[in-house]
Coordinates of C-alpha atoms in Angstrom, one line a residue:
M1 CA 10.9 -20.8 -4.6
S2 CA 7.4 -20.1 -5.7
V3 CA 5.8 -22.5 -8.2
R4 CA 3.9 -20.8 -11.0
I5 CA 1.0 -22.8 -12.4
L6 CA -0.9 -21.5 -15.5
A7 CA -4.6 -22.6 -15.7
L8 CA -6.2 -23.1 -19.1
V9 CA -10.0 -23.4 -19.1
G10 CA -11.7 -25.4 -21.9
S11 CA -15.0 -23.6 -21.7
L12 CA -15.5 -20.1 -22.9
R13 CA -19.0 -19.7 -21.4
A14 CA -19.3 -16.9 -18.9
G15 CA -21.0 -19.1 -16.3
S16 CA -18.7 -22.1 -16.9
H17 CA -18.4 -24.4 -14.0
N18 CA -14.9 -25.3 -15.2
R19 CA -13.9 -21.6 -15.0
Q20 CA -15.4 -21.6 -11.4
L21 CA -13.3 -24.6 -10.7
A22 CA -10.2 -22.8 -11.9
E23 CA -11.1 -19.8 -9.8
A24 CA -11.2 -22.2 -6.8
A25 CA -7.7 -23.3 -7.7
V26 CA -6.5 -19.7 -7.7
K27 CA -8.2 -19.0 -4.4
H28 CA -7.0 -22.2 -2.6
A29 CA -3.5 -22.5 -4.0
P30 CA -1.2 -23.5 -1.1
E31 CA 1.5 -21.2 0.1
G32 CA 4.4 -21.1 -2.3
V33 CA 2.2 -21.8 -5.3
E34 CA 0.7 -19.2 -7.6
V35 CA -2.1 -20.3 -9.9
S36 CA -3.0 -17.8 -12.6
L37 CA -6.0 -18.0 -14.9
Y38 CA -5.1 -17.5 -18.5
E39 CA -7.4 -15.2 -20.4
G40 CA -7.4 -15.1 -24.2
L41 CA -7.9 -18.7 -25.4
A42 CA -10.9 -17.5 -27.4
D43 CA -8.6 -15.2 -29.3
V44 CA -6.2 -17.9 -30.5
P45 CA -7.0 -18.8 -34.1
F46 CA -7.2 -22.4 -35.2
Y47 CA -3.8 -23.9 -35.6
N48 CA -2.6 -23.6 -39.2
E49 CA 1.0 -24.4 -40.1
D50 CA 0.8 -21.8 -42.9
I51 CA 0.5 -19.0 -40.3
D52 CA 2.9 -20.5 -37.8
I53 CA 6.0 -19.0 -39.5
E54 CA 8.6 -16.6 -38.2
G55 CA 7.1 -13.1 -38.2
G56 CA 3.6 -14.4 -39.0
V57 CA 2.5 -16.0 -35.8
P58 CA -0.7 -14.4 -34.6
Q59 CA -0.2 -12.3 -31.4
A60 CA -2.8 -14.4 -29.4
A61 CA -0.7 -17.5 -30.1
V62 CA 2.5 -15.7 -29.2
A63 CA 1.0 -14.6 -25.9
L64 CA -0.2 -18.2 -25.1
R65 CA 3.2 -19.6 -25.9
S66 CA 4.9 -16.9 -23.8
A67 CA 2.7 -17.4 -20.8
T68 CA 3.1 -21.2 -21.0
S69 CA 6.9 -20.9 -21.2
E70 CA 7.0 -18.6 -18.2
A71 CA 4.9 -21.0 -16.1
D72 CA 6.5 -23.9 -14.2
A73 CA 3.4 -26.1 -14.8
L74 CA 0.0 -26.1 -16.5
L75 CA -3.3 -27.1 -15.0
L76 CA -6.1 -27.7 -17.6
F77 CA -9.8 -27.6 -16.8
S78 CA -11.8 -29.6 -19.3
P79 CA -15.5 -30.0 -19.7
E80 CA -16.7 -32.8 -21.9
Y81 CA -18.2 -31.8 -25.3
N82 CA -19.8 -34.8 -27.1
G83 CA -17.6 -37.2 -25.2
T84 CA -14.3 -35.6 -25.9
I85 CA -12.0 -32.6 -25.4
P86 CA -13.3 -29.1 -26.2
A87 CA -11.9 -27.6 -29.4
V88 CA -10.4 -24.6 -27.6
L89 CA -8.2 -26.8 -25.4
K90 CA -7.1 -29.0 -28.3
N91 CA -6.3 -25.9 -30.3
A92 CA -4.2 -24.5 -27.4
I93 CA -2.3 -27.9 -27.2
D94 CA -1.7 -27.7 -30.9
W95 CA -0.2 -24.2 -30.8
L96 CA 1.9 -25.1 -27.7
S97 CA 3.3 -28.3 -29.3
R98 CA 5.1 -26.3 -31.9
P99 CA 7.7 -25.8 -33.1
Y100 CA 8.0 -29.6 -33.2
G101 CA 10.3 -30.9 -30.5
A102 CA 10.8 -27.5 -28.9
G103 CA 7.2 -26.2 -28.2
A104 CA 6.2 -24.6 -24.9
L105 CA 4.8 -27.9 -23.6
A106 CA 8.1 -29.8 -24.0
G107 CA 8.8 -31.4 -20.6
K108 CA 6.3 -29.1 -18.9
A109 CA 4.5 -30.7 -15.9
V110 CA 0.8 -30.8 -16.7
A111 CA -2.4 -32.0 -14.9
V112 CA -5.9 -32.2 -16.2
V113 CA -9.1 -31.8 -14.1
G114 CA -12.6 -30.8 -14.7
T115 CA -16.3 -31.0 -14.1
A116 CA -19.2 -31.9 -16.4
F117 CA -22.9 -32.5 -16.1
G118 CA -22.7 -36.3 -16.7
Q119 CA -22.2 -38.9 -14.0
Y120 CA -18.5 -39.3 -14.6
G121 CA -17.5 -35.6 -14.5
G122 CA -15.9 -35.5 -18.0
V123 CA -13.3 -38.3 -17.6
W124 CA -13.4 -39.1 -21.3
A125 CA -12.4 -35.5 -22.3
Q126 CA -9.8 -35.4 -19.5
D127 CA -8.3 -38.6 -20.7
E128 CA -8.2 -37.3 -24.3
A129 CA -6.6 -34.1 -23.1
R130 CA -3.9 -36.1 -21.2
K131 CA -3.3 -38.2 -24.4
A132 CA -2.9 -35.2 -26.6
L133 CA -0.7 -33.4 -24.1
G134 CA 1.6 -36.5 -23.8
V135 CA 1.9 -36.8 -27.6
A136 CA 2.7 -33.0 -27.7
G137 CA 5.7 -33.6 -25.3
A138 CA 4.3 -32.5 -21.9
S139 CA 5.1 -34.4 -18.8
V140 CA 1.6 -35.4 -17.9
L141 CA 0.8 -36.4 -14.3
Q142 CA -1.5 -39.4 -15.0
E143 CA -2.4 -39.9 -11.4
A144 CA -3.3 -36.3 -10.6
K145 CA -7.0 -36.3 -11.3
L146 CA -10.2 -34.7 -10.3
S147 CA -13.5 -35.3 -12.2
V148 CA -16.5 -33.7 -10.6
P149 CA -19.9 -35.1 -11.9
G150 CA -23.2 -33.4 -11.9
S151 CA -21.9 -29.9 -12.3
V152 CA -25.2 -28.3 -13.2
T153 CA -26.9 -29.4 -10.0
R154 CA -23.9 -29.6 -7.7
F155 CA -22.8 -26.0 -8.5
A156 CA -26.3 -24.5 -9.0
E157 CA -26.1 -22.7 -5.7
T158 CA -22.6 -23.4 -4.5
H159 CA -19.3 -22.1 -6.0
P160 CA -16.7 -24.9 -6.3
A161 CA -14.5 -22.8 -4.0
D162 CA -17.0 -23.3 -1.3
D163 CA -17.4 -27.1 -1.7
S164 CA -15.0 -28.7 0.8
E165 CA -14.8 -32.0 -1.1
V166 CA -13.9 -30.3 -4.4
V167 CA -11.4 -28.0 -2.6
E168 CA -9.7 -31.0 -1.0
G169 CA -9.4 -32.8 -4.4
L170 CA -8.2 -29.7 -6.1
T171 CA -5.6 -28.8 -3.6
K172 CA -4.3 -32.4 -3.7
V173 CA -3.8 -32.1 -7.5
I174 CA -2.2 -28.7 -7.2
A175 CA 0.2 -30.1 -4.6
Q176 CA 1.1 -33.0 -6.9
L177 CA 1.6 -30.6 -9.8
S178 CA 3.8 -28.2 -7.8
E179 CA 5.9 -31.1 -6.5
A180 CA 6.5 -32.3 -10.1
A181 CA 7.3 -28.8 -11.3
A182 CA 9.8 -28.2 -8.4
A183 CA 11.5 -31.6 -9.0
A184 CA 11.9 -30.7 -12.7
A185 CA 13.4 -27.3 -12.0

């Protein structure tokens, strides 16, 4: 059985180091694990209960919910914006948490990793994402962590996929996530 992991990246910037980290996850996924990078978070409107009604849900939100439902697990890549989670990831979590009690996140194995310029690699944002995911009903792997500090200098000339320390940490998280997803199946 192949485990399907959907990667959501919390930075929309073209040269995002978190996107590069997600690309490294796709490239270095172990045999039997498929990591796919979700495109389209920028198109999902801010969550609004008034538009989250049968027949009125925006197509971008429908597509996000569908892709999440089809995945066995989620891997979120979070930079840190002003000490917390980026709005695009929080918005995705909000859409995926609905309908209440039966959203696409319910019971889904999820891990959060990331990189940031600061000395701690975005741990505050990643912890906030884990908290929001847990409240939203996901099965958050609290011990599956990777926070890479100094992204601007560390990845100035090296793609994360070519950084052996980063690849080792990332493959460990992917293995933990795929084991949790397989156990839940």
